[in-house]
């Protein structure tokens, strides 16, 4: 039971074109994001100190990231003191090997999983499958995705692109113990999943989770969730393995208070999420007998090295930025080619994976730069700033690869024209003439390559019939002069 990987996916514009053609998908997304958006705005407005909480969260994350080495070592000491084991994974492959060998050591080839984007990022299910280990997703939406051989399209609601009828068909087809007369009523679908998963929970020897937060002072791990499946995975198996990105560490319990106020309101639009599980190491007679924490880098240290890009590491995966993004609302999550879709994905994936692929170079352009994501982000990540910055890095990366550089060609030509008043005047005359041919309506629909990169997705304004210089000359009797810019 493995999921498709994100390797070799097309660049964003190509994938988005395909998604845009799916009107059912657009309808599902517009409805779901619209509902969450309105509810979030309501519960956020209830807190008069929201902006102070947001500033506090930003400050805590920035302080922690600036001293990450100190807090990670403190976390390791605390987890070990509480009876747990800590493993360090430089990349996805190493993390997969560690989890596979811990699972084999526990004497099983089947694990139950709590929803975790970090494990999606490292392709854990696929690497476990290669090692002969079956990973069973227990979050309802993740189960739908897994049974449907599909990919997640939202951080919080991974099956947001599926409607009830489609889910019923997936259950009927892929779940051997689904009731014969299963309808598409949500209560029946949830009951069928519950029955199916209960058997897995009762027989699982190993549980695998991520963590929303890791507290350095006490070695405590925190998972917030809504369904209770997480609580089952975290408490019933004999061995618990938590796979956590190194940026999830917080210094102390006091810091956690701020994030537990921000996260549920920003994600599920709840004042408090139904289940918050917190555990520190192992306790005899209570929960798993073995606990392993796998701390994953996988591109985070390189991201931390970047003054502007590092703010993406503040992210607490609430998904508020997805729900307000006009681009995400129309194309959904698959077009982003990563388990991190939407605005956060557009700045995080190219940094974690690097800009070696067309896909990762295209992601910073997957935005209208409207700024709605920045407004709602509970840790004040300036996503538009990071997007613009990453666009410049994408251009550099292309240049290094010696690929066709339409932007460089256009700006080079513009620079050559602007350096000489004579050339500028000539260019303005040509532009005014070209208006009669291509821009009589005031806009230009289609331009030849490389300028077609602009008109493929939007109109260009037609050049004015008369330039400012020509107007000045005509109305003031001046000859247009040849002086530089004032
Ligand atoms: S970038 Fe901000 S709004 Fe988006 S998921 Fe992360 S924390 Fe939430």
Short mmCIF file of C-alpha atoms and ligand atoms in Angstrom, two decimals:
data_model
loop_
_atom_site.label_atom_id
_atom_site.label_comp_id
_atom_site.label_asym_id
_atom_site.label_seq_id
_atom_site.Cartn_x
_atom_site.Cartn_y
_atom_site.Cartn_z
CA UNK A 1 0.00 0.00 0.00
CA UNK A 2 2.30 2.80 -1.18
CA UNK A 3 1.57 6.28 -2.42
CA UNK A 4 2.92 7.84 -5.59
CA UNK A 5 5.96 10.04 -5.03
CA UNK A 6 6.43 13.62 -6.18
CA UNK A 7 9.54 12.84 -8.24
CA UNK A 8 9.49 13.96 -11.86
CA UNK A 9 6.30 16.01 -11.56
CA UNK A 10 5.76 18.76 -14.15
CA UNK A 11 6.43 22.45 -13.45
CA UNK A 12 3.63 24.40 -11.78
CA UNK A 13 2.17 26.13 -14.88
CA UNK A 14 1.72 22.81 -16.67
CA UNK A 15 0.20 21.02 -13.67
CA UNK A 16 -2.01 24.03 -12.89
CA UNK A 17 -3.42 24.07 -16.42
CA UNK A 18 -4.58 20.48 -15.98
CA UNK A 19 -6.09 21.20 -12.56
CA UNK A 20 -7.90 24.29 -13.86
CA UNK A 21 -9.69 22.16 -16.44
CA UNK A 22 -11.33 20.13 -13.64
CA UNK A 23 -14.46 22.10 -12.74
CA UNK A 24 -15.51 19.60 -10.03
CA UNK A 25 -12.16 20.09 -8.30
CA UNK A 26 -12.53 23.88 -8.45
CA UNK A 27 -16.04 23.63 -7.03
CA UNK A 28 -14.92 21.33 -4.14
CA UNK A 29 -11.99 23.62 -3.31
CA UNK A 30 -13.91 26.88 -3.49
CA UNK A 31 -16.58 25.53 -1.17
CA UNK A 32 -14.19 23.96 1.37
CA UNK A 33 -11.71 26.85 1.57
CA UNK A 34 -14.55 29.40 1.70
CA UNK A 35 -16.11 27.68 4.74
CA UNK A 36 -12.81 27.35 6.65
CA UNK A 37 -11.83 30.94 5.77
CA UNK A 38 -15.01 32.42 7.19
CA UNK A 39 -14.88 30.31 10.35
CA UNK A 40 -11.24 31.18 10.98
CA UNK A 41 -11.91 34.89 10.64
CA UNK A 42 -14.70 34.55 13.24
CA UNK A 43 -12.64 32.80 15.94
CA UNK A 44 -9.59 34.99 15.37
CA UNK A 45 -11.72 38.11 15.83
CA UNK A 46 -12.69 36.83 19.29
CA UNK A 47 -9.15 37.42 20.59
CA UNK A 48 -8.31 41.05 21.23
CA UNK A 49 -4.61 40.19 21.63
CA UNK A 50 -4.24 38.22 18.39
CA UNK A 51 -1.57 40.53 16.98
CA UNK A 52 0.43 40.35 20.24
CA UNK A 53 0.20 36.53 20.21
CA UNK A 54 1.35 36.56 16.59
CA UNK A 55 4.31 38.80 17.42
CA UNK A 56 5.21 36.58 20.39
CA UNK A 57 5.10 33.44 18.23
CA UNK A 58 7.33 35.07 15.62
CA UNK A 59 9.82 36.18 18.29
CA UNK A 60 9.93 32.73 19.94
CA UNK A 61 10.49 30.98 16.62
CA UNK A 62 13.15 33.47 15.51
CA UNK A 63 14.99 33.16 18.82
CA UNK A 64 14.83 29.35 18.68
CA UNK A 65 16.03 29.20 15.07
CA UNK A 66 18.91 31.57 15.88
CA UNK A 67 19.97 29.21 18.68
CA UNK A 68 18.86 25.95 17.12
CA UNK A 69 22.06 24.07 17.95
CA UNK A 70 21.67 24.83 21.67
CA UNK A 71 17.99 23.84 21.83
CA UNK A 72 18.42 20.65 19.80
CA UNK A 73 21.17 19.39 22.10
CA UNK A 74 18.99 20.31 25.09
CA UNK A 75 16.08 18.42 23.56
CA UNK A 76 18.28 15.36 22.98
CA UNK A 77 19.47 15.40 26.62
CA UNK A 78 15.90 15.78 27.93
CA UNK A 79 14.49 12.96 25.79
CA UNK A 80 17.28 10.62 26.86
CA UNK A 81 16.84 11.57 30.51
CA UNK A 82 13.15 10.64 30.19
CA UNK A 83 14.03 7.18 28.84
CA UNK A 84 13.78 7.85 25.08
CA UNK A 85 16.35 7.43 22.30
CA UNK A 86 17.36 10.13 19.82
CA UNK A 87 18.52 9.56 16.22
CA UNK A 88 19.78 12.19 13.78
CA UNK A 89 18.92 11.95 10.08
CA UNK A 90 20.71 14.21 7.59
CA UNK A 91 18.28 13.45 4.77
CA UNK A 92 15.20 11.50 3.72
CA UNK A 93 17.10 8.31 2.90
CA UNK A 94 18.80 8.19 6.28
CA UNK A 95 15.52 8.85 8.12
CA UNK A 96 13.84 6.03 6.18
CA UNK A 97 16.64 3.60 7.02
CA UNK A 98 16.51 4.47 10.71
CA UNK A 99 12.74 3.94 10.91
CA UNK A 100 12.91 0.68 8.94
CA UNK A 101 15.63 -0.76 11.14
CA UNK A 102 13.79 0.25 14.35
CA UNK A 103 10.62 -1.39 13.00
CA UNK A 104 12.44 -4.61 12.15
CA UNK A 105 14.04 -4.60 15.60
CA UNK A 106 10.53 -4.43 17.09
CA UNK A 107 9.75 -7.69 15.27
CA UNK A 108 7.04 -6.49 12.90
CA UNK A 109 6.48 -5.60 9.26
CA UNK A 110 3.39 -3.44 9.80
CA UNK A 111 3.10 0.01 11.43
CA UNK A 112 0.24 2.42 12.14
CA UNK A 113 0.79 6.10 11.42
CA UNK A 114 -0.49 9.41 12.71
CA UNK A 115 -0.90 12.05 10.00
CA UNK A 116 2.53 13.61 9.46
CA UNK A 117 3.67 15.85 6.63
CA UNK A 118 7.31 15.39 7.63
CA UNK A 119 6.97 11.67 6.82
CA UNK A 120 5.29 12.54 3.50
CA UNK A 121 8.19 14.91 2.78
CA UNK A 122 10.77 12.15 3.25
CA UNK A 123 8.66 9.55 1.39
CA UNK A 124 8.63 7.32 4.45
CA UNK A 125 5.83 5.01 3.30
CA UNK A 126 7.66 4.30 0.07
CA UNK A 127 10.99 3.60 1.77
CA UNK A 128 9.27 1.34 4.32
CA UNK A 129 7.55 -0.52 1.47
CA UNK A 130 10.94 -1.07 -0.16
CA UNK A 131 12.09 -2.60 3.13
CA UNK A 132 9.04 -4.89 3.16
CA UNK A 133 7.13 -2.91 5.80
CA UNK A 134 3.51 -1.81 5.38
CA UNK A 135 2.56 1.59 6.77
CA UNK A 136 -1.15 2.09 7.52
CA UNK A 137 -2.41 5.68 7.63
CA UNK A 138 -4.98 6.16 10.39
CA UNK A 139 -6.14 9.75 9.90
CA UNK A 140 -9.43 9.51 7.97
CA UNK A 141 -8.36 11.79 5.13
CA UNK A 142 -4.91 10.19 4.91
CA UNK A 143 -6.60 6.77 4.79
CA UNK A 144 -8.76 7.96 1.88
CA UNK A 145 -5.64 9.19 0.10
CA UNK A 146 -3.76 5.96 0.75
CA UNK A 147 -6.60 3.66 -0.31
CA UNK A 148 -7.21 5.80 -3.41
CA UNK A 149 -3.48 5.62 -4.41
CA UNK A 150 -3.69 9.38 -4.45
CA UNK A 151 -1.65 12.32 -3.12
CA UNK A 152 -2.51 14.80 -0.41
CA UNK A 153 -3.69 18.18 -1.69
CA UNK A 154 -4.00 20.18 1.53
CA UNK A 155 -1.91 20.32 4.71
CA UNK A 156 -4.87 19.93 7.03
CA UNK A 157 -7.53 18.37 4.83
CA UNK A 158 -5.48 16.06 2.57
CA UNK A 159 -8.56 14.71 0.72
CA UNK A 160 -10.13 18.16 0.20
CA UNK A 161 -10.37 17.39 -3.55
CA UNK A 162 -12.59 14.31 -2.96
CA UNK A 163 -16.33 14.41 -2.45
CA UNK A 164 -18.46 11.91 -0.51
CA UNK A 165 -19.46 9.81 -3.52
CA UNK A 166 -15.82 9.40 -4.54
CA UNK A 167 -14.87 8.39 -0.99
CA UNK A 168 -17.59 5.76 -0.89
CA UNK A 169 -16.29 4.29 -4.16
CA UNK A 170 -12.73 4.19 -2.81
CA UNK A 171 -13.87 2.41 0.37
CA UNK A 172 -15.96 -0.10 -1.57
CA UNK A 173 -13.13 -0.85 -3.94
CA UNK A 174 -10.14 -0.88 -1.58
CA UNK A 175 -11.38 -1.66 1.92
CA UNK A 176 -12.09 -5.41 2.13
CA UNK A 177 -14.15 -5.06 5.32
CA UNK A 178 -16.35 -2.16 4.09
CA UNK A 179 -20.08 -2.86 4.76
CA UNK A 180 -21.85 -4.12 1.59
CA UNK A 181 -24.56 -1.44 1.65
CA UNK A 182 -22.23 1.49 2.40
CA UNK A 183 -23.76 4.84 1.40
CA UNK A 184 -22.07 8.22 1.05
CA UNK A 185 -23.43 9.55 4.36
CA UNK A 186 -20.49 11.00 6.37
CA UNK A 187 -21.48 9.09 9.55
CA UNK A 188 -21.50 5.77 7.66
CA UNK A 189 -18.19 6.49 5.96
CA UNK A 190 -16.60 7.44 9.28
CA UNK A 191 -18.01 4.32 10.98
CA UNK A 192 -16.63 2.08 8.23
CA UNK A 193 -13.18 3.66 8.60
CA UNK A 194 -13.36 3.35 12.40
CA UNK A 195 -14.15 -0.39 12.21
CA UNK A 196 -11.38 -0.94 9.69
CA UNK A 197 -8.79 0.98 11.71
CA UNK A 198 -9.66 -0.49 15.10
CA UNK A 199 -8.26 -3.85 14.03
CA UNK A 200 -5.04 -2.14 12.98
CA UNK A 201 -4.70 -0.26 16.28
CA UNK A 202 -5.25 -3.42 18.33
CA UNK A 203 -2.63 -5.44 16.48
CA UNK A 204 0.06 -2.78 15.83
CA UNK A 205 3.41 -3.21 17.53
CA UNK A 206 4.86 0.04 16.19
CA UNK A 207 3.29 3.48 15.91
CA UNK A 208 4.82 6.27 13.83
CA UNK A 209 4.06 9.95 14.36
CA UNK A 210 5.37 13.38 13.60
CA UNK A 211 5.07 16.19 16.15
CA UNK A 212 3.74 19.71 16.04
CA UNK A 213 6.18 20.81 18.73
CA UNK A 214 9.12 19.40 20.72
CA UNK A 215 9.92 21.02 24.07
CA UNK A 216 13.66 21.25 24.72
CA UNK A 217 13.43 21.72 28.51
CA UNK A 218 11.43 18.57 29.21
CA UNK A 219 11.90 16.41 26.11
CA UNK A 220 8.11 16.45 25.56
CA UNK A 221 6.57 15.90 22.14
CA UNK A 222 3.21 17.42 21.23
CA UNK A 223 0.66 16.26 18.66
CA UNK A 224 -2.58 18.20 18.09
CA UNK A 225 -5.35 16.45 16.17
CA UNK A 226 -9.11 16.16 15.79
CA UNK A 227 -10.03 12.49 15.39
CA UNK A 228 -8.40 10.59 18.27
CA UNK A 229 -6.55 8.26 15.90
CA UNK A 230 -3.34 10.01 16.93
CA UNK A 231 -3.99 9.22 20.61
CA UNK A 232 -4.46 5.53 19.67
CA UNK A 233 -1.20 5.40 17.67
CA UNK A 234 0.72 7.22 20.38
CA UNK A 235 -0.45 5.06 23.28
CA UNK A 236 -1.29 1.51 22.13
CA UNK A 237 1.78 0.13 20.29
CA UNK A 238 4.78 -1.14 22.27
CA UNK A 239 7.17 1.05 20.28
CA UNK A 240 6.62 4.66 19.25
CA UNK A 241 8.81 6.33 16.63
CA UNK A 242 8.39 10.08 16.11
CA UNK A 243 9.88 11.61 12.96
CA UNK A 244 10.32 15.33 13.50
CA UNK A 245 11.89 18.19 11.53
CA UNK A 246 14.61 19.97 13.52
CA UNK A 247 12.72 23.28 13.28
CA UNK A 248 9.87 21.99 15.47
CA UNK A 249 11.76 22.53 18.72
CA UNK A 250 10.53 25.12 21.26
CA UNK A 251 12.59 26.12 24.29
CA UNK A 252 10.02 25.68 27.10
CA UNK A 253 6.44 24.91 28.20
CA UNK A 254 5.71 28.63 28.48
CA UNK A 255 6.33 28.97 24.75
CA UNK A 256 3.90 26.18 23.98
CA UNK A 257 1.04 28.21 25.47
CA UNK A 258 1.34 30.82 22.72
CA UNK A 259 1.23 28.24 19.94
CA UNK A 260 -1.67 26.28 21.39
CA UNK A 261 -3.67 29.53 21.26
CA UNK A 262 -2.72 30.27 17.65
CA UNK A 263 -2.71 26.87 15.95
CA UNK A 264 -6.30 25.54 16.37
CA UNK A 265 -7.87 28.90 15.46
CA UNK A 266 -5.67 29.22 12.38
CA UNK A 267 -6.08 25.64 11.19
CA UNK A 268 -9.48 24.12 12.01
CA UNK A 269 -11.03 27.42 13.18
CA UNK A 270 -11.56 25.93 16.65
CA UNK A 271 -10.88 27.60 19.98
CA UNK A 272 -9.20 24.40 21.09
CA UNK A 273 -8.54 21.22 19.13
CA UNK A 274 -10.24 18.04 20.41
CA UNK A 275 -7.06 16.04 21.19
CA UNK A 276 -3.72 17.38 22.37
CA UNK A 277 -1.34 14.51 23.18
CA UNK A 278 1.88 15.24 25.04
CA UNK A 279 4.43 12.64 26.07
CA UNK A 280 7.92 12.70 27.57
CA UNK A 281 10.04 9.60 27.11
CA UNK A 282 8.52 6.41 28.54
CA UNK A 283 6.66 5.65 31.75
CA UNK A 284 6.49 2.07 33.11
CA UNK A 285 2.95 0.71 32.79
CA UNK A 286 1.74 3.67 30.72
CA UNK A 287 1.91 3.78 26.92
CA UNK A 288 4.75 2.53 24.69
CA UNK A 289 7.69 0.76 26.30
CA UNK A 290 10.14 2.20 23.80
CA UNK A 291 10.29 5.71 22.37
CA UNK A 292 12.53 6.85 19.53
CA UNK A 293 12.82 10.42 18.29
CA UNK A 294 14.23 10.78 14.75
CA UNK A 295 15.32 14.38 14.16
CA UNK A 296 15.37 15.18 10.46
CA UNK A 297 17.37 17.88 8.67
CA UNK A 298 16.61 17.20 4.97
CA UNK A 299 17.44 20.72 3.74
CA UNK A 300 16.55 22.66 6.87
CA UNK A 301 20.12 23.63 7.81
CA UNK A 302 20.67 25.04 4.30
CA UNK A 303 17.38 26.95 4.58
CA UNK A 304 18.41 28.33 7.96
CA UNK A 305 21.55 29.67 6.34
CA UNK A 306 19.51 32.04 4.17
CA UNK A 307 18.67 35.38 5.81
CA UNK A 308 15.35 35.86 3.97
CA UNK A 309 14.34 32.30 3.18
CA UNK A 310 14.79 31.04 6.73
CA UNK A 311 11.52 32.59 7.89
CA UNK A 312 9.75 29.66 6.21
CA UNK A 313 11.06 27.50 9.07
CA UNK A 314 8.75 29.37 11.46
CA UNK A 315 5.78 27.59 9.84
CA UNK A 316 3.51 25.63 12.19
CA UNK A 317 1.59 23.97 9.30
CA UNK A 318 -1.76 25.52 10.15
CA UNK A 319 -2.78 25.86 6.45
CA UNK A 320 -4.40 29.29 6.90
CA UNK A 321 -2.33 30.60 3.98
CA UNK A 322 -3.71 27.90 1.68
CA UNK A 323 -7.29 28.74 2.52
CA UNK A 324 -6.95 32.43 1.59
CA UNK A 325 -4.79 31.96 -1.51
CA UNK A 326 -6.62 32.72 -4.79
CA UNK A 327 -4.14 30.55 -6.69
CA UNK A 328 -4.51 27.54 -4.39
CA UNK A 329 -8.29 27.89 -4.42
CA UNK A 330 -8.32 27.43 -8.19
CA UNK A 331 -5.67 24.78 -8.76
CA UNK A 332 -5.63 22.75 -5.52
CA UNK A 333 -2.61 21.11 -3.95
CA UNK A 334 -1.39 18.57 -6.52
CA UNK A 335 -0.08 21.24 -8.88
CA UNK A 336 2.58 22.21 -6.31
CA UNK A 337 4.29 18.81 -6.66
CA UNK A 338 5.06 18.55 -2.97
CA UNK A 339 3.39 17.57 0.32
CA UNK A 340 3.60 21.30 1.11
CA UNK A 341 1.09 22.99 -1.22
CA UNK A 342 -0.12 26.59 -1.41
CA UNK A 343 1.88 29.67 -0.45
CA UNK A 344 4.00 27.93 2.19
CA UNK A 345 4.82 25.17 -0.28
CA UNK A 346 5.86 27.75 -2.86
CA UNK A 347 8.58 29.02 -0.53
CA UNK A 348 9.43 25.92 1.50
CA UNK A 349 9.75 23.18 -1.15
CA UNK A 350 12.28 25.03 -3.37
CA UNK A 351 14.40 25.67 -0.30
CA UNK A 352 14.27 22.16 1.15
CA UNK A 353 14.77 20.47 -2.22
CA UNK A 354 16.88 23.14 -3.92
CA UNK A 355 16.23 24.75 -7.30
CA UNK A 356 17.59 21.96 -9.47
CA UNK A 357 14.27 21.07 -11.13
CA UNK A 358 11.89 23.03 -13.38
CA UNK A 359 9.18 22.33 -10.79
CA UNK A 360 11.07 23.90 -7.89
CA UNK A 361 12.12 26.90 -9.97
CA UNK A 362 8.50 27.43 -11.01
CA UNK A 363 7.00 27.36 -7.50
CA UNK A 364 7.96 30.91 -6.39
CA UNK A 365 5.91 32.17 -9.38
CA UNK A 366 2.78 30.32 -8.20
CA UNK A 367 1.38 33.46 -6.60
CA UNK A 368 -0.37 36.70 -7.43
CA UNK A 369 1.60 38.37 -4.57
CA UNK A 370 -1.68 39.68 -3.16
CA UNK A 371 -0.35 39.32 0.40
CA UNK A 372 -3.40 37.55 1.88
CA UNK A 373 -1.13 34.70 3.09
CA UNK A 374 1.05 37.11 5.08
CA UNK A 375 -2.01 38.71 6.69
CA UNK A 376 -3.33 35.43 8.10
CA UNK A 377 -0.07 33.68 8.97
CA UNK A 378 -0.01 33.20 12.77
CA UNK A 379 3.80 33.35 12.84
CA UNK A 380 3.97 36.36 10.49
CA UNK A 381 5.95 34.75 7.69
CA UNK A 382 6.30 37.40 4.99
CA UNK A 383 5.52 34.98 2.19
CA UNK A 384 5.34 37.62 -0.60
CA UNK A 385 8.80 38.88 0.36
CA UNK A 386 10.19 35.34 0.30
CA UNK A 387 8.47 34.63 -3.04
CA UNK A 388 10.01 37.65 -4.74
CA UNK A 389 13.40 36.80 -3.28
CA UNK A 390 13.14 33.17 -4.41
CA UNK A 391 12.17 34.32 -7.91
CA UNK A 392 15.53 36.06 -8.11
CA UNK A 393 17.20 32.85 -6.96
CA UNK A 394 15.28 30.88 -9.59
CA UNK A 395 16.60 33.23 -12.29
CA UNK A 396 20.13 32.76 -10.94
CA UNK A 397 19.70 29.00 -10.88
CA UNK A 398 18.55 29.06 -14.52
CA UNK A 399 21.49 31.23 -15.45
CA UNK A 400 23.85 28.76 -13.83
CA UNK A 401 22.30 25.99 -15.87
CA UNK A 402 22.83 28.10 -19.02
CA UNK A 403 19.24 27.66 -20.03
CA UNK A 404 17.25 30.05 -22.19
CA UNK A 405 16.84 33.24 -20.18
CA UNK A 406 13.89 35.22 -21.48
CA UNK A 407 13.90 37.62 -18.51
CA UNK A 408 17.62 38.27 -18.89
CA UNK A 409 17.21 38.83 -22.65
CA UNK A 410 14.29 41.24 -22.18
CA UNK A 411 15.91 43.20 -19.37
CA UNK A 412 19.24 43.28 -21.22
CA UNK A 413 17.49 44.77 -24.25
CA UNK A 414 15.59 47.24 -22.07
CA UNK A 415 18.84 48.32 -20.37
CA UNK A 416 20.51 48.87 -23.75
CA UNK A 417 17.60 51.08 -24.88
CA UNK A 418 17.36 53.07 -21.66
CA UNK A 419 21.07 53.91 -21.61
CA UNK A 420 20.72 56.14 -24.69
CA UNK A 421 18.08 58.92 -25.09
CA UNK A 422 18.34 58.52 -28.84
CA UNK A 423 17.62 54.78 -28.67
CA UNK A 424 14.79 55.36 -26.18
CA UNK A 425 13.18 57.91 -28.50
CA UNK A 426 13.44 55.50 -31.43
CA UNK A 427 11.95 52.67 -29.34
CA UNK A 428 9.03 54.88 -28.31
CA UNK A 429 8.31 55.69 -31.94
CA UNK A 430 8.33 52.00 -32.84
CA UNK A 431 6.06 51.21 -29.87
CA UNK A 432 3.57 53.92 -30.90
CA UNK A 433 3.46 52.51 -34.44
CA UNK A 434 3.12 48.91 -33.16
CA UNK A 435 0.03 49.98 -31.18
CA UNK A 436 -1.81 50.50 -34.45
CA UNK A 437 -1.08 46.88 -35.37
CA UNK A 438 -1.38 44.87 -32.13
CA UNK A 439 -2.97 47.05 -29.44
CA UNK A 440 -5.84 49.03 -30.87
CA UNK A 441 -8.16 47.89 -28.06
CA UNK A 442 -5.76 49.23 -25.41
CA UNK A 443 -4.43 45.76 -24.52
CA UNK A 444 -2.20 43.23 -26.26
CA UNK A 445 -3.45 39.64 -26.19
CA UNK A 446 -0.51 37.86 -27.78
CA UNK A 447 3.20 38.64 -28.17
CA UNK A 448 5.93 36.59 -29.87
CA UNK A 449 8.45 34.57 -27.77
CA UNK A 450 10.05 35.28 -25.37
CA UNK A 451 7.46 37.98 -24.53
CA UNK A 452 4.73 35.36 -24.94
CA UNK A 453 5.68 34.13 -21.44
CA UNK A 454 3.77 37.21 -20.23
CA UNK A 455 0.80 37.13 -22.62
CA UNK A 456 0.23 33.37 -22.21
CA UNK A 457 -1.37 34.09 -18.86
CA UNK A 458 -2.42 37.76 -18.94
CA UNK A 459 -2.88 40.73 -21.25
CA UNK A 460 -0.18 43.36 -21.66
CA UNK A 461 -1.09 47.05 -21.78
CA UNK A 462 -0.67 48.54 -25.27
CA UNK A 463 2.00 51.28 -25.58
CA UNK A 464 0.50 54.80 -25.49
CA UNK A 465 -0.30 56.40 -28.84
CA UNK A 466 2.01 59.26 -27.91
CA UNK A 467 5.00 59.12 -25.57
CA UNK A 468 5.52 61.68 -22.82
CA UNK A 469 8.47 63.14 -24.72
CA UNK A 470 6.39 63.53 -27.87
CA UNK A 471 3.53 65.11 -25.90
CA UNK A 472 5.94 67.53 -24.17
CA UNK A 473 7.50 68.47 -27.41
CA UNK A 474 4.13 69.00 -29.09
CA UNK A 475 2.51 71.03 -26.29
CA UNK A 476 5.57 73.01 -25.05
CA UNK A 477 7.29 73.58 -28.33
CA UNK A 478 10.40 71.84 -26.99
CA UNK A 479 12.30 69.46 -29.25
CA UNK A 480 12.26 66.64 -26.73
CA UNK A 481 15.84 67.29 -25.60
CA UNK A 482 18.41 64.65 -25.04
CA UNK A 483 18.99 65.04 -21.32
CA UNK A 484 18.96 62.18 -18.86
CA UNK A 485 16.27 61.34 -16.35
CA UNK A 486 15.47 63.97 -13.75
S1 LIG B 1 3.04 29.72 6.40
FE1 LIG B 1 1.90 30.54 8.14
S2 LIG B 1 -0.24 30.42 7.48
FE2 LIG B 1 0.92 29.05 6.10
S3 LIG B 1 0.81 27.04 7.02
FE3 LIG B 1 2.69 28.00 7.78
S4 LIG B 1 2.10 28.98 9.71
FE4 LIG B 1 0.21 28.53 8.62
#
